Amino acid sequence: MARILIVEDNEMNRDMLSRRLVRSGHEVHLAVTAGEGLAACRALKPDLVLMDLSLPDADGRDATRTLKADPATKAIPVVALTAHAMASDRDAALAAGCDAFETKPVDFAALSRTIDELLGGPA
Amino acid sequence: MKGVVFTEFLEMVEDRFSLTMVDEVIERAALSHGGQYTAVGTYPPEEMLALLSALAEISRSPAPALLHMFGEHLFGRFVVGYPAFFAGVTDPLDFLEKVDSYIHVEVRKLYPDAELPRFDAERTSPKELKLTYQSPRRLSDLAFGLIVGCGKHFGAPLDVSREDLSGGSGEIVRFTITRP
Amino acid sequence: MTNPEEVYKRALERERLARKEAERLLEQKSRELYDFHESQKRELERLVDERTRELSVARDQAIEASRAKSQFLAKMSHELRTPLNAILGYSEMLEEDAKDAGRARDVDDLRKIQVAGKHLLSLINDVLDLSKIEAGQMALYLEEVDLDALVREVVATVRPIVEKNRNAFDVQLTGELGVARTDVTKVRQTLFNLLSNAAKFTEGGTVSLQASRDRLGLRFSVRDTGIGMTEEQKAQLFQPFRQAEPSTARRYGGTGLGLAISQRFAELLGGAIEVKTAPGAGSTFTLHLPLSEAASEAPAPQRGASGSEAPSHRGLVLIIDDDEAARELLGRILADEGYAVAFARDGQQGIELARSLKPRAITLDVVMPKVDGWSVLSSLKAEPEVSAIPVIVVSVLGERSLAMSVGACDYVTKPVDRADLARVLRTHLE
């Protein structure tokens, strides 16, 4: 199973997502702000990042750009999570370097498929 | 007073009398300037009275008769100079009736400073018009001449009687005009 | 005293002085006129400046209001979705727990929370869609769409819903639909709405989908053998939040917004939804979509010996008219003449469709509320992308010379004479 970093400031969403991912057999790490998320990425080198796009200290897209610009972290796939559901939000996330985009409320089955695809199929 | 009245007056003097008469009238009137008038200028009305009495003295004619003559002459000049006012009009009473309500209104648009006499019109019948002249200039003889000139222009000799409503001052005069 | 020579001399001198005075007066009058004219001009310029400033302030305010509205919509969407994320996520987790522990009743209750949560989510989505449409902020994303794949996908998604009510699902595709330039999300959502509606209101019957492509464009017919509708119910069909009966929502669910949104989507794409129904006799909803010239590619014609040869496709004509009967009549004439047609029911929509569809020609009504035909014409002629499209003004007003002078290519009076219109179109398109 994979090591997944969740960067999300909403406590309930963070808790709910992490418990469901743990149930699915993943090792989950948490970060609340973009700054923490970037630090955790560099320290832990997770297999995948779930990035909320509306974080208190920075825009999740900027955090993703930073990750993708750093050779040490650029290979880590990033899945954008947002409650902004407009088509333009998706385009902006992908343009910032996110590898996939899921809207909230999260369809967990769809998210699991996306994670599996980005990690090269179910382990 | 509009310059056109002066130039027309002097032209009438030249027509009916002579150029020498024009010269004498101007000399005798003892004007403050050389007696040059232009139709587009404006001059003191006293100069007209001075010219008129000079003409009366030299020609030994009564001033009212001269004014009447001038009125007839002036109407003929209006016909030539302002044909627009005559378009479509065939009845002299119709024309006289709208002097105040139409012609003087138009004149004021062009010459806001013009001091015009008032003509209150009352059409008592298709063949009769009561026209009340009102002006501190007391030139009802001129108005009389204009009315007669109007009748002549339309080829309809008018029967005109007048009545002074201002106790003989000549400031308010009612003309009763009938046509055949 | 009366030496004639001196008399003439003095007369001449008076004339000379009079002339000079006249000239002086003329000069003075000219100067006054000039000054007056200048001051009028300055006053006029001041007024124009003032009005321009007022207008630009009003415009800025309108833009700001519209921006504020769209920001509000985006924020509301975000704010409503975030708590739903927790509600749906936790209830799914609890359901898994309950299942593992064998607590069937809890599983059942937790499912109800999820169904209600998903219903709330679809309501939020629909209300936002409708608000965006009403605010004129629903954008079209046109791309090359594989229509056959789209239909297969919609059929697969909707099949479980249809079969849930013990309905048969009959899908008839007449030939291949090919590729078209359209907004795939809106076509998908519209088809899904029509099919799931049919499924919802039919039990133990048949829901059928027919899809075809011809010279008029695309046609998707969804027929059901369900409860049908009365004329009054049909009349309210496309009104937001209207279902046939108040009890309908409780019994059949749904937001009551699906059809309203579907119809608005169809209109945004220049098409329409047509309904045939009677109580007890089921309903047929037909979605017509015009095909734009530029990037539409019909599959190679594979007509068998049977079936009459359809007239060749002569190109798409956009009909801009606020009167429904007039749109229908013009549409029929043009279809008979072999043109594909798209409809716009007002000036603003007409301008937008002209941009997105790039029709071969446009017929334009003059008297329309809000944006009238003359404004549409001047907007079209001001945009290089669409200015070359021939515009035929169709009006009851006899304003041929005005129409031609503002850029129309021709003029046809209402009531429209079929032969006249056909001739005009041929003249400008061939």
Short mmCIF file of N, CA, C and O in Angstrom, two decimals, chain C residues 299-360:
data_model
loop_
_atom_site.label_atom_id
_atom_site.label_comp_id
_atom_site.label_asym_id
_atom_site.label_seq_id
_atom_site.Cartn_x
_atom_site.Cartn_y
_atom_site.Cartn_z
N PRO C 299 -20.80 10.99 -40.47
CA PRO C 299 -20.20 9.76 -40.97
C PRO C 299 -20.51 9.60 -42.45
O PRO C 299 -21.48 10.17 -42.94
N ALA C 300 -19.66 8.84 -43.15
CA ALA C 300 -19.89 8.65 -44.58
C ALA C 300 -21.29 8.14 -44.79
O ALA C 300 -21.75 7.25 -44.07
N PRO C 301 -22.02 8.72 -45.75
CA PRO C 301 -23.41 8.29 -45.93
C PRO C 301 -23.47 6.82 -46.33
O PRO C 301 -22.74 6.39 -47.21
N GLN C 302 -24.29 6.08 -45.64
CA GLN C 302 -24.43 4.66 -45.96
C GLN C 302 -25.91 4.40 -46.13
O GLN C 302 -26.51 3.68 -45.34
N ARG C 303 -26.47 5.02 -47.14
CA ARG C 303 -27.91 4.84 -47.31
C ARG C 303 -28.17 3.57 -48.10
O ARG C 303 -27.55 3.32 -49.11
N GLY C 304 -29.12 2.81 -47.61
CA GLY C 304 -29.48 1.59 -48.33
C GLY C 304 -30.40 1.94 -49.48
O GLY C 304 -30.64 3.12 -49.77
N ALA C 305 -30.88 0.91 -50.15
CA ALA C 305 -31.78 1.14 -51.27
C ALA C 305 -33.09 1.72 -50.74
O ALA C 305 -33.74 2.50 -51.41
N SER C 306 -33.44 1.34 -49.53
CA SER C 306 -34.71 1.82 -48.99
C SER C 306 -34.55 3.25 -48.48
O SER C 306 -33.45 3.71 -48.22
N GLY C 307 -35.64 3.92 -48.31
CA GLY C 307 -35.58 5.28 -47.77
C GLY C 307 -35.30 6.28 -48.86
O GLY C 307 -34.46 6.06 -49.73
N SER C 308 -36.01 7.39 -48.85
CA SER C 308 -35.80 8.38 -49.90
C SER C 308 -34.51 9.13 -49.64
O SER C 308 -34.08 9.29 -48.50
N GLU C 309 -33.93 9.59 -50.69
CA GLU C 309 -32.68 10.34 -50.57
C GLU C 309 -33.00 11.72 -49.99
O GLU C 309 -33.81 12.46 -50.54
N ALA C 310 -32.41 12.02 -48.88
CA ALA C 310 -32.66 13.35 -48.29
C ALA C 310 -31.94 14.40 -49.13
O ALA C 310 -30.89 14.13 -49.68
N PRO C 311 -32.51 15.62 -49.23
CA PRO C 311 -31.82 16.67 -49.98
C PRO C 311 -30.46 16.92 -49.34
O PRO C 311 -30.29 16.72 -48.14
N SER C 312 -29.51 17.35 -50.15
CA SER C 312 -28.18 17.53 -49.60
C SER C 312 -28.20 18.66 -48.57
O SER C 312 -29.00 19.59 -48.63
N HIS C 313 -27.30 18.61 -47.64
CA HIS C 313 -27.19 19.58 -46.56
C HIS C 313 -26.65 20.89 -47.13
O HIS C 313 -25.54 20.94 -47.63
N ARG C 314 -27.44 21.93 -47.06
CA ARG C 314 -27.02 23.18 -47.71
C ARG C 314 -26.33 24.13 -46.74
O ARG C 314 -25.92 25.21 -47.14
N GLY C 315 -26.30 23.77 -45.48
CA GLY C 315 -25.64 24.66 -44.52
C GLY C 315 -26.59 25.07 -43.42
O GLY C 315 -27.81 24.92 -43.53
N LEU C 316 -26.00 25.60 -42.35
CA LEU C 316 -26.79 25.96 -41.18
C LEU C 316 -27.26 27.41 -41.25
O LEU C 316 -26.48 28.31 -41.56
N VAL C 317 -28.55 27.62 -40.97
CA VAL C 317 -29.08 28.98 -40.91
C VAL C 317 -29.57 29.24 -39.48
O VAL C 317 -30.28 28.43 -38.91
N LEU C 318 -29.12 30.35 -38.93
CA LEU C 318 -29.55 30.72 -37.57
C LEU C 318 -30.77 31.65 -37.67
O LEU C 318 -30.73 32.66 -38.36
N ILE C 319 -31.84 31.26 -36.97
CA ILE C 319 -33.08 32.05 -36.99
C ILE C 319 -33.17 32.83 -35.67
O ILE C 319 -33.23 32.22 -34.61
N ILE C 320 -33.15 34.15 -35.75
CA ILE C 320 -33.28 34.96 -34.53
C ILE C 320 -34.65 35.63 -34.55
O ILE C 320 -34.92 36.49 -35.38
N ASP C 321 -35.52 35.19 -33.65
CA ASP C 321 -36.89 35.73 -33.61
C ASP C 321 -37.46 35.45 -32.24
O ASP C 321 -37.31 34.35 -31.72
N ASP C 322 -38.12 36.45 -31.63
CA ASP C 322 -38.66 36.23 -30.28
C ASP C 322 -40.00 35.51 -30.32
O ASP C 322 -40.46 35.03 -29.30
N ASP C 323 -40.61 35.45 -31.48
CA ASP C 323 -41.93 34.83 -31.58
C ASP C 323 -41.80 33.36 -31.96
O ASP C 323 -41.20 33.01 -32.98
N GLU C 324 -42.37 32.50 -31.11
CA GLU C 324 -42.16 31.07 -31.29
C GLU C 324 -42.77 30.58 -32.60
O GLU C 324 -42.16 29.80 -33.33
N ALA C 325 -43.98 31.08 -32.90
CA ALA C 325 -44.65 30.63 -34.12
C ALA C 325 -43.82 31.01 -35.34
O ALA C 325 -43.68 30.24 -36.30
N ALA C 326 -43.25 32.23 -35.29
CA ALA C 326 -42.44 32.69 -36.42
C ALA C 326 -41.19 31.83 -36.57
O ALA C 326 -40.79 31.47 -37.68
N ARG C 327 -40.57 31.47 -35.43
CA ARG C 327 -39.38 30.61 -35.48
C ARG C 327 -39.71 29.28 -36.13
O ARG C 327 -38.99 28.78 -36.99
N GLU C 328 -40.85 28.72 -35.70
CA GLU C 328 -41.24 27.41 -36.22
C GLU C 328 -41.48 27.45 -37.71
O GLU C 328 -41.01 26.59 -38.46
N LEU C 329 -42.20 28.50 -38.15
CA LEU C 329 -42.53 28.61 -39.56
C LEU C 329 -41.27 28.75 -40.40
O LEU C 329 -41.07 28.04 -41.39
N LEU C 330 -40.40 29.68 -39.99
CA LEU C 330 -39.14 29.89 -40.72
C LEU C 330 -38.33 28.60 -40.73
O LEU C 330 -37.75 28.22 -41.75
N GLY C 331 -38.32 27.91 -39.56
CA GLY C 331 -37.56 26.67 -39.44
C GLY C 331 -38.06 25.64 -40.43
O GLY C 331 -37.27 24.96 -41.10
N ARG C 332 -39.37 25.54 -40.54
CA ARG C 332 -39.94 24.54 -41.45
C ARG C 332 -39.59 24.86 -42.91
O ARG C 332 -39.19 24.01 -43.67
N ILE C 333 -39.74 26.16 -43.26
CA ILE C 333 -39.42 26.54 -44.65
C ILE C 333 -37.97 26.22 -44.96
O ILE C 333 -37.65 25.61 -45.99
N LEU C 334 -37.09 26.62 -44.04
CA LEU C 334 -35.66 26.42 -44.29
C LEU C 334 -35.31 24.94 -44.34
O LEU C 334 -34.51 24.51 -45.17
N ALA C 335 -35.95 24.14 -43.46
CA ALA C 335 -35.68 22.71 -43.46
C ALA C 335 -36.13 22.10 -44.79
O ALA C 335 -35.42 21.29 -45.38
N ASP C 336 -37.28 22.51 -45.26
CA ASP C 336 -37.77 21.99 -46.54
C ASP C 336 -36.83 22.36 -47.67
O ASP C 336 -36.72 21.65 -48.66
N GLU C 337 -36.17 23.50 -47.53
CA GLU C 337 -35.24 23.93 -48.57
C GLU C 337 -33.88 23.25 -48.43
O GLU C 337 -32.96 23.52 -49.19
N GLY C 338 -33.76 22.43 -47.39
CA GLY C 338 -32.53 21.67 -47.24
C GLY C 338 -31.49 22.32 -46.35
O GLY C 338 -30.33 21.92 -46.33
N TYR C 339 -31.89 23.32 -45.57
CA TYR C 339 -30.93 23.92 -44.64
C TYR C 339 -31.10 23.32 -43.25
O TYR C 339 -32.21 22.95 -42.86
N ALA C 340 -30.01 23.25 -42.53
CA ALA C 340 -30.10 22.92 -41.12
C ALA C 340 -30.41 24.23 -40.40
O ALA C 340 -30.02 25.30 -40.86
N VAL C 341 -31.15 24.16 -39.29
CA VAL C 341 -31.51 25.40 -38.61
C VAL C 341 -31.13 25.39 -37.14
O VAL C 341 -31.10 24.35 -36.50
N ALA C 342 -30.83 26.57 -36.63
CA ALA C 342 -30.63 26.77 -35.20
C ALA C 342 -31.51 27.96 -34.82
O ALA C 342 -31.77 28.84 -35.64
N PHE C 343 -31.98 27.96 -33.56
CA PHE C 343 -32.92 29.00 -33.16
C PHE C 343 -32.36 29.85 -32.01
O PHE C 343 -31.72 29.33 -31.11
N ALA C 344 -32.63 31.15 -32.07
CA ALA C 344 -32.34 32.01 -30.93
C ALA C 344 -33.61 32.78 -30.62
O ALA C 344 -34.26 33.30 -31.53
N ARG C 345 -33.99 32.83 -29.34
CA ARG C 345 -35.29 33.43 -29.02
C ARG C 345 -35.16 34.90 -28.61
O ARG C 345 -36.15 35.55 -28.32
N ASP C 346 -33.92 35.41 -28.53
CA ASP C 346 -33.78 36.85 -28.34
C ASP C 346 -32.46 37.33 -28.94
O ASP C 346 -31.65 36.51 -29.41
N GLY C 347 -32.27 38.63 -28.94
CA GLY C 347 -31.12 39.21 -29.61
C GLY C 347 -29.80 38.77 -29.01
O GLY C 347 -28.86 38.42 -29.71
N GLN C 348 -29.74 38.77 -27.67
CA GLN C 348 -28.49 38.43 -26.99
C GLN C 348 -28.08 37.00 -27.33
O GLN C 348 -26.93 36.73 -27.70
N GLN C 349 -29.05 36.09 -27.26
CA GLN C 349 -28.76 34.70 -27.56
C GLN C 349 -28.35 34.56 -29.02
O GLN C 349 -27.47 33.77 -29.36
N GLY C 350 -28.99 35.37 -29.87
CA GLY C 350 -28.66 35.34 -31.29
C GLY C 350 -27.21 35.67 -31.53
O GLY C 350 -26.52 35.00 -32.29
N ILE C 351 -26.73 36.72 -30.86
CA ILE C 351 -25.33 37.12 -31.03
C ILE C 351 -24.40 36.01 -30.54
O ILE C 351 -23.43 35.64 -31.20
N GLU C 352 -24.74 35.43 -29.38
CA GLU C 352 -23.89 34.37 -28.83
C GLU C 352 -23.85 33.15 -29.74
O GLU C 352 -22.79 32.56 -29.98
N LEU C 353 -25.03 32.79 -30.27
CA LEU C 353 -25.06 31.61 -31.14
C LEU C 353 -24.35 31.86 -32.46
O LEU C 353 -23.73 30.96 -33.01
N ALA C 354 -24.45 33.08 -32.95
CA ALA C 354 -23.74 33.40 -34.19
C ALA C 354 -22.25 33.19 -33.97
O ALA C 354 -21.55 32.65 -34.82
N ARG C 355 -21.76 33.59 -32.80
CA ARG C 355 -20.33 33.42 -32.49
C ARG C 355 -19.97 31.95 -32.39
O ARG C 355 -18.97 31.51 -32.93
N SER C 356 -20.79 31.17 -31.65
CA SER C 356 -20.38 29.79 -31.39
C SER C 356 -20.68 28.87 -32.57
O SER C 356 -19.93 27.94 -32.81
N LEU C 357 -21.75 29.12 -33.31
CA LEU C 357 -22.12 28.20 -34.38
C LEU C 357 -21.57 28.60 -35.75
O LEU C 357 -21.46 27.77 -36.63
N LYS C 358 -21.24 29.86 -35.93
CA LYS C 358 -20.77 30.37 -37.22
C LYS C 358 -21.67 29.87 -38.37
O LYS C 358 -21.21 29.16 -39.26
N PRO C 359 -22.95 30.21 -38.34
CA PRO C 359 -23.85 29.71 -39.37
C PRO C 359 -23.51 30.28 -40.75
O PRO C 359 -22.78 31.26 -40.84
N ARG C 360 -24.05 29.67 -41.79
CA ARG C 360 -23.81 30.17 -43.15
C ARG C 360 -24.61 31.43 -43.41
O ARG C 360 -24.25 32.26 -44.23
#
